[in-house]
Every structure is written in structure tokens, then in C-alpha cells.
CSV table of C-alpha atoms in Angstrom, one decimal:
chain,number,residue,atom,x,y,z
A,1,UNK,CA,-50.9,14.2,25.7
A,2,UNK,CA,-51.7,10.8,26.6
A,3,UNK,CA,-50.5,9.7,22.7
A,4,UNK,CA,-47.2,11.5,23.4
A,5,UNK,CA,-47.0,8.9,26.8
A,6,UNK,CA,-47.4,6.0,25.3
A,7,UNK,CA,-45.1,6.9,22.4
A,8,UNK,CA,-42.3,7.9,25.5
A,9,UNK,CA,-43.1,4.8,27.2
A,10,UNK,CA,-42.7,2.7,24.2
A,11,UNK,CA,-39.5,4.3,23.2
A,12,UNK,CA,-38.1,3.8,27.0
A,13,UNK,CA,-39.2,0.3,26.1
A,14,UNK,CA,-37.4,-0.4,23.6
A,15,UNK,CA,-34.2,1.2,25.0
A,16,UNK,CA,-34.3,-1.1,28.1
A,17,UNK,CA,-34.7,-4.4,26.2
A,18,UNK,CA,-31.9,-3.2,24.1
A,19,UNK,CA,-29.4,-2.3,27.1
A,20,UNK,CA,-28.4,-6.2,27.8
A,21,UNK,CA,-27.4,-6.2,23.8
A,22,UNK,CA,-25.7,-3.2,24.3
A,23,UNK,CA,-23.4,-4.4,27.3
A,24,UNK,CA,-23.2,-8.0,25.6
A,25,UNK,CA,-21.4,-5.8,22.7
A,26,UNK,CA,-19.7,-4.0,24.8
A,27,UNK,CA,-18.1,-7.0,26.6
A,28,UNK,CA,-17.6,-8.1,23.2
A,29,UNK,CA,-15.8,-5.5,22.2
A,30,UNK,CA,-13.2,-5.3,25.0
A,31,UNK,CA,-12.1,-8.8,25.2
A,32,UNK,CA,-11.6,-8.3,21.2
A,33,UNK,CA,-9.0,-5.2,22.4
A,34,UNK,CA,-7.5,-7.4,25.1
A,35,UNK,CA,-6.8,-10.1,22.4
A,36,UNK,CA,-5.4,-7.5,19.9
A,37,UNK,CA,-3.3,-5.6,22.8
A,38,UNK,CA,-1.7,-9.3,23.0
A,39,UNK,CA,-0.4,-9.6,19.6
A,40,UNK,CA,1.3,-5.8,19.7
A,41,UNK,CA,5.0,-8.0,19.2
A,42,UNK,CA,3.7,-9.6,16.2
A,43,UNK,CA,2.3,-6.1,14.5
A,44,UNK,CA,5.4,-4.7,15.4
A,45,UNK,CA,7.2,-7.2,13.2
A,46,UNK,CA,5.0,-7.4,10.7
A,47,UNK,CA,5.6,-3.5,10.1
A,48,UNK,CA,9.2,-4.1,10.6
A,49,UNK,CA,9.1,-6.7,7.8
A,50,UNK,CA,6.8,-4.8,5.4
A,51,UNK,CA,9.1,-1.8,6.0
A,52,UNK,CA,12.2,-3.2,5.4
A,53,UNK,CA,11.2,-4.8,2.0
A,54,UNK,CA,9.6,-1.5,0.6
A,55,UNK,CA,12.3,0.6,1.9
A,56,UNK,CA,15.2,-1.9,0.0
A,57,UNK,CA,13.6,-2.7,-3.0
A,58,UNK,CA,10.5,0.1,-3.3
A,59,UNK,CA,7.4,-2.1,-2.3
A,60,UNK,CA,6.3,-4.9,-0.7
A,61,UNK,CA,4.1,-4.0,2.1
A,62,UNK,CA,1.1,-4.5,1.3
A,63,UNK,CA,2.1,-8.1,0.3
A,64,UNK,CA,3.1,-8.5,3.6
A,65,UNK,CA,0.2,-6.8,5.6
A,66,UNK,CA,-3.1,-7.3,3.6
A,67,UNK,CA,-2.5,-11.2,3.9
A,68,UNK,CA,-0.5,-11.4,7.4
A,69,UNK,CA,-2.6,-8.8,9.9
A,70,UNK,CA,-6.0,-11.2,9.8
A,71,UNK,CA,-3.5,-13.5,11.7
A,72,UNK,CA,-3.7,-10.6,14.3
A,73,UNK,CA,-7.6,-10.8,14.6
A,74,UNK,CA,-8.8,-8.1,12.2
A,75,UNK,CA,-11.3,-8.2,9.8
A,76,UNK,CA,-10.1,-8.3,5.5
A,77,UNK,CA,-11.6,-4.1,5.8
A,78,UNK,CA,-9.4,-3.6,8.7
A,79,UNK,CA,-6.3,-5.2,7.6
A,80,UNK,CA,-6.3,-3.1,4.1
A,81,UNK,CA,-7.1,-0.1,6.2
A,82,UNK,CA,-4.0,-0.5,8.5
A,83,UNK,CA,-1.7,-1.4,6.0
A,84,UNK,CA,-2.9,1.7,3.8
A,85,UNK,CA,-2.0,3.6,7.4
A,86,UNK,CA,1.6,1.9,7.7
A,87,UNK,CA,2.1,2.5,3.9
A,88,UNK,CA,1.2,6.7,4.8
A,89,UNK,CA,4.7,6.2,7.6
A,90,UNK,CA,6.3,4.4,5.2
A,91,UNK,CA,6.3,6.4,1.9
A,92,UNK,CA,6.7,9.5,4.0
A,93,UNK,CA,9.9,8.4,5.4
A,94,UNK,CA,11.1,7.0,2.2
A,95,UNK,CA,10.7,10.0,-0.1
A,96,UNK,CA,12.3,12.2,3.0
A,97,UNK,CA,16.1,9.7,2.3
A,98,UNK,CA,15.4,9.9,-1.6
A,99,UNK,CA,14.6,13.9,-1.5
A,100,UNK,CA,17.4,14.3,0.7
A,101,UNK,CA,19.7,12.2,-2.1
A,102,UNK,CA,18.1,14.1,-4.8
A,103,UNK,CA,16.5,10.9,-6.3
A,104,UNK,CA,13.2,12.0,-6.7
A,105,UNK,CA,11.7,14.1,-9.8
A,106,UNK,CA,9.0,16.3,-8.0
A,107,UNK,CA,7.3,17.3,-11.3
A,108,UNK,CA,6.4,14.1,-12.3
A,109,UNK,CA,5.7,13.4,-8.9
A,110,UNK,CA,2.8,15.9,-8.7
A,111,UNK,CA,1.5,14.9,-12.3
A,112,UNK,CA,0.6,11.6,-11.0
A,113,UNK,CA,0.3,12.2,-7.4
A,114,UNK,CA,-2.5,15.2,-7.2
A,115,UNK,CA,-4.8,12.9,-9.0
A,116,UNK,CA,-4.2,10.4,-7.2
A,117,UNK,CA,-5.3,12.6,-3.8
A,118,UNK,CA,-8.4,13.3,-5.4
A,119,UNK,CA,-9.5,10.2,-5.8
A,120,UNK,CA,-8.1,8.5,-3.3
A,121,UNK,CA,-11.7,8.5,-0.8
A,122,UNK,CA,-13.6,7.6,-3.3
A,123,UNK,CA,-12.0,4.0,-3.1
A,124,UNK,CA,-12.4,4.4,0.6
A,125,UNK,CA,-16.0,4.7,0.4
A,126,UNK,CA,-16.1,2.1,-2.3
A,127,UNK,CA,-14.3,-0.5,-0.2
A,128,UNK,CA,-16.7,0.5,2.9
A,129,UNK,CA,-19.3,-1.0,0.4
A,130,UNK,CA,-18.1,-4.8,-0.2
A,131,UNK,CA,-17.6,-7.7,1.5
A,132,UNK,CA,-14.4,-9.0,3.1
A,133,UNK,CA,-13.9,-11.5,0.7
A,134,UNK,CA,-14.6,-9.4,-2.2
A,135,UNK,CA,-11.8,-7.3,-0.9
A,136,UNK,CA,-9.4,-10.4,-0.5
A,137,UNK,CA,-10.3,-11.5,-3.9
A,138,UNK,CA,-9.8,-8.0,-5.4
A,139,UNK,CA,-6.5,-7.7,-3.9
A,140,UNK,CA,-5.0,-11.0,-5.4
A,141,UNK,CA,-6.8,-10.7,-8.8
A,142,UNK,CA,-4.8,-7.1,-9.3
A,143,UNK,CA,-1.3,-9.1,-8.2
A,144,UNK,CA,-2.2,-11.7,-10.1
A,145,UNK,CA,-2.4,-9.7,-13.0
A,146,UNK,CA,-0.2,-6.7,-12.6
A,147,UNK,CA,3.1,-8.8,-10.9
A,148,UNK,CA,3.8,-11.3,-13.9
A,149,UNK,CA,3.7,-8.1,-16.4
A,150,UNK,CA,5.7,-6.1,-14.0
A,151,UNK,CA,8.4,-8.5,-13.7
A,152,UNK,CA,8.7,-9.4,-17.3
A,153,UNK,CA,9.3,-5.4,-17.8
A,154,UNK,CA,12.3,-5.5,-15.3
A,155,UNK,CA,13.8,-8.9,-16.7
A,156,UNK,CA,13.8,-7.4,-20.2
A,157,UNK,CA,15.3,-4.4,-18.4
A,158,UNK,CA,18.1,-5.6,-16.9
A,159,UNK,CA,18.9,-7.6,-19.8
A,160,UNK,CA,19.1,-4.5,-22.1
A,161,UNK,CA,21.3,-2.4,-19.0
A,162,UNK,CA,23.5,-5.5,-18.3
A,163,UNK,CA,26.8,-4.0,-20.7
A,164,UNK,CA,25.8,-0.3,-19.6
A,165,UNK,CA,26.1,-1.5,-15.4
A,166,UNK,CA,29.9,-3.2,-16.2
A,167,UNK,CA,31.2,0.2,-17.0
A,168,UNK,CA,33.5,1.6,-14.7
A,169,UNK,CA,32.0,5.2,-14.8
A,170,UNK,CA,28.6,3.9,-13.6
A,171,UNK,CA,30.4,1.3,-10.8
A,172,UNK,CA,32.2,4.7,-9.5
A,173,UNK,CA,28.6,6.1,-9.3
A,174,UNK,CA,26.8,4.0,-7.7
A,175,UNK,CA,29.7,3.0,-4.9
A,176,UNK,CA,30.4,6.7,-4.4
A,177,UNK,CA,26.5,7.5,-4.2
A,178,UNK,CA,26.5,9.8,-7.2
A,179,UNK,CA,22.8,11.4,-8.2
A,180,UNK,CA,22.5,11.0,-12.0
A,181,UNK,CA,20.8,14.2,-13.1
A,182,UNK,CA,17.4,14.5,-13.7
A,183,UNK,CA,15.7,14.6,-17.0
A,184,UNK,CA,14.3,17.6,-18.1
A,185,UNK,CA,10.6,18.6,-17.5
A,186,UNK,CA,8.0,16.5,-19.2
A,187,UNK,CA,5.9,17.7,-21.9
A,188,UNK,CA,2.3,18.3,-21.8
A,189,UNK,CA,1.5,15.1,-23.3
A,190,UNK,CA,3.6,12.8,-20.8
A,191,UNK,CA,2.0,14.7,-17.9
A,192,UNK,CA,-1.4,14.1,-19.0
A,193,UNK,CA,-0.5,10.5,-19.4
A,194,UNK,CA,0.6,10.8,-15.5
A,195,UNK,CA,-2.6,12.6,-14.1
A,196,UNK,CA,-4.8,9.8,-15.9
A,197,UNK,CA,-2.9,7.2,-14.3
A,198,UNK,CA,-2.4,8.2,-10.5
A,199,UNK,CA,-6.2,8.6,-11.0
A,200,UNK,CA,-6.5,5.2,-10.9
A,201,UNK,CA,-4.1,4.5,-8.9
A,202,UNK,CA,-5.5,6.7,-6.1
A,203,UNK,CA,-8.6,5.1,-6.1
A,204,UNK,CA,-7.3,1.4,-6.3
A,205,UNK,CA,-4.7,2.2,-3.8
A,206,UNK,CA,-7.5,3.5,-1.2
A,207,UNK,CA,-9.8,0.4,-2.4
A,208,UNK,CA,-7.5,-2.4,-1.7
A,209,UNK,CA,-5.6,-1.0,1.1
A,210,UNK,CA,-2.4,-0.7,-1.0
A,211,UNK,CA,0.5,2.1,-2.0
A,212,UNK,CA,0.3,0.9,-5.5
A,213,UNK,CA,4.1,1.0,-5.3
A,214,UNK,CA,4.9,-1.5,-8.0
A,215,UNK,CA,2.2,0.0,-10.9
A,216,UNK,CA,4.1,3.5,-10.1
A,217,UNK,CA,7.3,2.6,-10.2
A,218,UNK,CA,6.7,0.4,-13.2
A,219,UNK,CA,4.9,2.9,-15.1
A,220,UNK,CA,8.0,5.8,-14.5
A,221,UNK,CA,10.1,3.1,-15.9
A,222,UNK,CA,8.6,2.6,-19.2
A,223,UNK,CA,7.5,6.7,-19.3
A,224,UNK,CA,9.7,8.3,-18.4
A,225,UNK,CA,13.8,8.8,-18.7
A,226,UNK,CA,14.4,8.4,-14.9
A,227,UNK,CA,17.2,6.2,-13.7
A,228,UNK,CA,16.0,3.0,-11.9
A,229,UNK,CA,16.9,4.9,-8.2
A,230,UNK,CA,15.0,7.6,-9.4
A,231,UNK,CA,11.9,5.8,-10.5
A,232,UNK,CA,11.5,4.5,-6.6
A,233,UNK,CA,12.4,8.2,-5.9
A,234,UNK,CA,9.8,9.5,-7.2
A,235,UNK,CA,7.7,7.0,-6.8
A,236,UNK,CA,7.3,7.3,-3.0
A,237,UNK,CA,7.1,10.8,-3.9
A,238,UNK,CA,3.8,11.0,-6.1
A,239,UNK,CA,2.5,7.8,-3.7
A,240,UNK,CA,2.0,9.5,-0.8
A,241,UNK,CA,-0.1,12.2,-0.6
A,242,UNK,CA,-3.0,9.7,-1.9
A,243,UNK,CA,-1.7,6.9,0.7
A,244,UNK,CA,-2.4,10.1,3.4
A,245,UNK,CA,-6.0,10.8,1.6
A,246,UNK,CA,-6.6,7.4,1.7
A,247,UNK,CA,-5.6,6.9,5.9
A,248,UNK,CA,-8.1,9.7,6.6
A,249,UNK,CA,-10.6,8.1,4.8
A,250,UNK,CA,-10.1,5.5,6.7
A,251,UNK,CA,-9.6,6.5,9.9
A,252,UNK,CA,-12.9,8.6,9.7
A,253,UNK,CA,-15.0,6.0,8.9
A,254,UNK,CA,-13.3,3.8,12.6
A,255,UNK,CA,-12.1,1.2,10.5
A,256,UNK,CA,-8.6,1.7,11.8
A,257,UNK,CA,-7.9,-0.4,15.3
A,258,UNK,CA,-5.6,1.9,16.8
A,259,UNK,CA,-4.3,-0.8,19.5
A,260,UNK,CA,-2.9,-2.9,16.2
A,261,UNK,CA,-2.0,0.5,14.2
A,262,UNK,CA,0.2,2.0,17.2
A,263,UNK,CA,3.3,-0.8,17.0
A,264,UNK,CA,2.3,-1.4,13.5
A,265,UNK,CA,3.6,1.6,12.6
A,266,UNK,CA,6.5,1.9,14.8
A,267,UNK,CA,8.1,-1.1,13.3
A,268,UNK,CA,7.4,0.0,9.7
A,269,UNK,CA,8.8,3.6,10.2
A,270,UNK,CA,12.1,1.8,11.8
A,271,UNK,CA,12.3,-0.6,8.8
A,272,UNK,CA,12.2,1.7,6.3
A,273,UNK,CA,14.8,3.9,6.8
A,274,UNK,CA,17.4,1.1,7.3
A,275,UNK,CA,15.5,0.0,4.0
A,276,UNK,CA,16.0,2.5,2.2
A,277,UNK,CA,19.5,3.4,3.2
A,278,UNK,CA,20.6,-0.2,2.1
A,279,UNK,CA,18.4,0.6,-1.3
A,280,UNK,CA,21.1,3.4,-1.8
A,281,UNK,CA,24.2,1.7,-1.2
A,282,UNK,CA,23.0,-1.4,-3.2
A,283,UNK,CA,24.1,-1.4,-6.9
A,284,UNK,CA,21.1,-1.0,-9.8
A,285,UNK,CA,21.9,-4.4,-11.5
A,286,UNK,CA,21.0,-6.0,-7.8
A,287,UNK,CA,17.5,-4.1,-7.4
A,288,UNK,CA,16.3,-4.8,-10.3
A,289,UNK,CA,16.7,-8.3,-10.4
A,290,UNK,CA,15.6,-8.6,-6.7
A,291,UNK,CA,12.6,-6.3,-7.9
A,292,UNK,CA,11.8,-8.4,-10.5
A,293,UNK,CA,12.3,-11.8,-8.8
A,294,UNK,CA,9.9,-10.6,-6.0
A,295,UNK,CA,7.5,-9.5,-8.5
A,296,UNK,CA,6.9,-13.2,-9.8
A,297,UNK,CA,7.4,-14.7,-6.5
A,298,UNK,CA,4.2,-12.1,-5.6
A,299,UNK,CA,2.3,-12.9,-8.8
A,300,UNK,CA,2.5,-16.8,-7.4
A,301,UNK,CA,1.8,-16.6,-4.1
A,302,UNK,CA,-1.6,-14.5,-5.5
A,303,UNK,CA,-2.6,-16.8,-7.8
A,304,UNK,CA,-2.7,-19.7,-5.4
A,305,UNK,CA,-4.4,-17.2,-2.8
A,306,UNK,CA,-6.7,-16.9,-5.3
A,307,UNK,CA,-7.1,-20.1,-6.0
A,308,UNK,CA,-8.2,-21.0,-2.7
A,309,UNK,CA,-10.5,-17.9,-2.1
A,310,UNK,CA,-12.4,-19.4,-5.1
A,311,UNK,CA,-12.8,-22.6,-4.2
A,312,UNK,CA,-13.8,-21.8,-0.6
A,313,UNK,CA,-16.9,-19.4,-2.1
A,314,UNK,CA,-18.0,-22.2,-4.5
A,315,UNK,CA,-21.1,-23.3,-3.9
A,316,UNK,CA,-20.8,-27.0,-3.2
A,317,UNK,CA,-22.6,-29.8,-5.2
């Protein structure tokens, strides 16, 4: 008995010298809310922004969240967390305008997509396990890499399509809205191709707080027979259901603020319907040169990111 005292007393002991920690963090942690409430104008137009881009020309907001929503006073995990959390809004209401147009392939979608889902939380978890500036570093190495091949791809592209768009047949289609129809069902082979590559997609996506937009609809394009409105289609279509794993991921592990997510995704949800309206009425030759243009000016902006990040976690002499 007396044993189990002293082990009750030292416990209570240890409790009380922790309790003026406890309220210090506390404090702490509502003046952090206060500031964040604050800034709800700015998330809201941040969302708006990263909405707006992805909905017009099929990506683009991660390149505007993961760098812009430390300026709102989260932390590197947090920001790839929200913006994985916008991106859920945003690819939903996306592939609801393209399914609606009958721009989306939903075969193809779920060849790539189901993988994707599965491994989605393990990137999560992985990005639970790394530092901030790891993450930041991560995020521009991948766009540093991936945006200067993806905008060669759409150059060469439109280069080969430019005769096809001055026909009159496809200018009647495109101003009158016309679905081109779908190709037929991919072979066993092609879908194979797809599963492996939404595998890593979904885990990369999750990892670095991303849709993974630009791989996917990069990857339909050289695949796959899919018209360029079709390749964002279904793109947004096999995205999203590893954008939702990912968001639960995320928000059970608490690294989603939900003072910052609340306008965040209002204004991306808003932006991307009027996004992806104008993406229908805007004619091919136009999106894939703005695609491609925004590409490089991505892979750029990344690089000098980079750069920086670098330089900043040199040791110095």
C-alpha cells in the first residue's frame, strides 16, 4: 500500500508541474486560431484562384496552394494537407461538368483510379514521417522534373494537331459543344499500364499534398486515344477518389486546420465550376497551348524554389 502512495503521489506530481505547460500551449494554440481566423479572405482567394486555374485548364492548384497557404500561417504538412482537401472539392465538381458533358472515359478512369485509392494513405502516413522542408523540397523536385517533360509533350502536340484544329468540321464542334465519341474499351494490357501508374500516383499525390493532375492527364494523352477535353475528363475522374483517400488520411491524423480549410474550400468549389465551364467553351488549340505554357512557367518557378530551399539548408562554411 504505502508503494502504491508514493507512486499516486509522484504521478499527481508530475501532472501538476505539467499543468502551467499545458495552459501555456493552450494559450498558444488559441491566439494561433485567432491569427488564422484573420486571414479567412485570403484562403478564400487562394481557393478561388487554385480553382479557377484547374477548372479552365485541368490543374494548377496545388501550384497555387502548397507554396501560397504558409503565407496564411500553416506549417509545409498542413499546407499539402489542405490543398490535398481543396483538390477532394475541386475534382469532385469538375468530373460532375465533364460527366455531365460526356467528356470523361469511366473505364480508364477506374483502371487508374482504384489503385490510386489504395495507395493513397500510405503517402499520408509517409508524409506524417518527414520534415517540412523535406516536403517543400519533394514537392519542387517532382515539378521540376515532371513540368518541363510535360510541356514538351503538349508543344509537340499541338504542333502535330495544328492542320487537324483549322478544319471546319472540328471548329463546328467545338463552338457547338459537340462530345467526340469515346474510344472503345482498353485492352488488358493498356489497363494494366493504368493500375501501375495511379499506384504511384496515389501515393505521391497523398505524399506531397497534390491531385497529380498534370502526370494523369499527361499520361491519357500519350496512352490512350482520348481527345484532349477528354483526357482532363477523365482525368478528374480517376483523380479523385485517391484525392478523397488521401483528405481522410489527413484529416484523421488533425493535420487539417479547419478554420483555414472552411473558406478554403468555398472559394475553390466556386472557382471551379466557372473554370471548368470556360474549359468547355474554349477551343482545343487554346488549352493546349495555355496547358503547355503553364507547364514551363511551373517547371521555372520550381526550380528557382528549389534553388533557394537548397541553399537555405546548406550548411555554411
Amino acid at each position: 500500500m504505502p508503494r502504491v502512495l508514493v507512486t499516486a503521489r509522484r504521478h499527481l506530481a508530475r501532472q501538476m508541474a505539467a499543468a502551467p505547460r499545458r495552459r501555456c500551449s493552450s494559450g498558444e494554440t488559441s491566439s494561433s486560431h485567432a491569427a488564422l481566423a484573420a486571414k479567412r479572405p485570403r484562403s478564400f482567394a487562394l481557393g478561388a484562384a487554385a480553382g479557377g486555374m484547374t477548372g479552365w485548364i485541368g490543374w494548377g492548384a496545388a501550384q497555387v496552394l502548397v507554396p501560397g497557404l504558409p503565407s496564411v500561417g500553416v506549417s509545409p504538412l498542413q499546407a499539402g494537407a489542405l490543398s490535398l482537401c481543396t483538390l477532394a472539392g475541386i475534382t469532385l465538381s469538375s468530373s460532375a461538368k465533364f460527366v455531365a458533358e460526356d467528356c470523361a472515359d469511366m473505364r480508364r478512369a477506374l483502371a487508374l483510379g482504384v489503385p490510386a485509392v489504395l495507395c493513397a494513405p500510405l503517402g499520408a502516413i509517409a508524409a506524417g514521417r518527414v520534415a517540412g522542408r523535406t516536403l517543400q523540397i519533394a514537392f519542387h523536385a517532382v515539378t521540376v522534373v515532371m513540368m518541363p517533360a510535360a510541356a514538351a509533350h503538349f508543344a509537340w502536340k499541338l504542333q502535330q494537331s495544328g492542320p487537324a484544329q483549322s478544319s471546319e468540321q472540328q471548329r463546328d464542334a467545338e463552338l457547338l459543344h459537340v462530345a467526340a465519341p469515346l474510344p472503345p474499351a482498353p485492352s488488358a494490357l493498356e489497363s494494366a499500364q493504368h493500375a501501375a501508374f495511379g499506384g504511384v500516383c496515389g501515393f505521391a499525390s497523398a505524399f506531397l499534398g497534390v491531385a497529380g493532375l498534370p502526370w494523369v492527364v499527361t499520361w491519357f494523352s500519350v496512352m490512350s486515344e482520348l481527345t484532349h477535353q477528354q483526357c482532363v475528363g477523365t482525368t478528374f475522374l480517376a483523380v479523385a477518389p485517391a484525392v478523397l483517400a488521401g483528405t481522410a488520411a489527413h484529416f484523421f491524423k488533425g493535420n487539417v486546420p479547419l478554420v483555414v480549410f472552411a473558406p478554403l474550400a468555398l472559394g475553390a468549389t466556386t472557382g471551379t465550376y466557372l473554370g471548368a465551364a470556360a474549359h468547355l467553351a474554349t477551343p482545343t488549340a487554346i488549352l493546349q497551348g495555355v496547358l503547355g505554357l503553364s507547364f514551363a512557367v511551373a517547371g521555372c518557378r520550381s526550380a528557382l524554389t528549389l534553388r533557394a530551399l537548397l541553399s537555405r539548408a546548406a550548411p555554411v562554411r
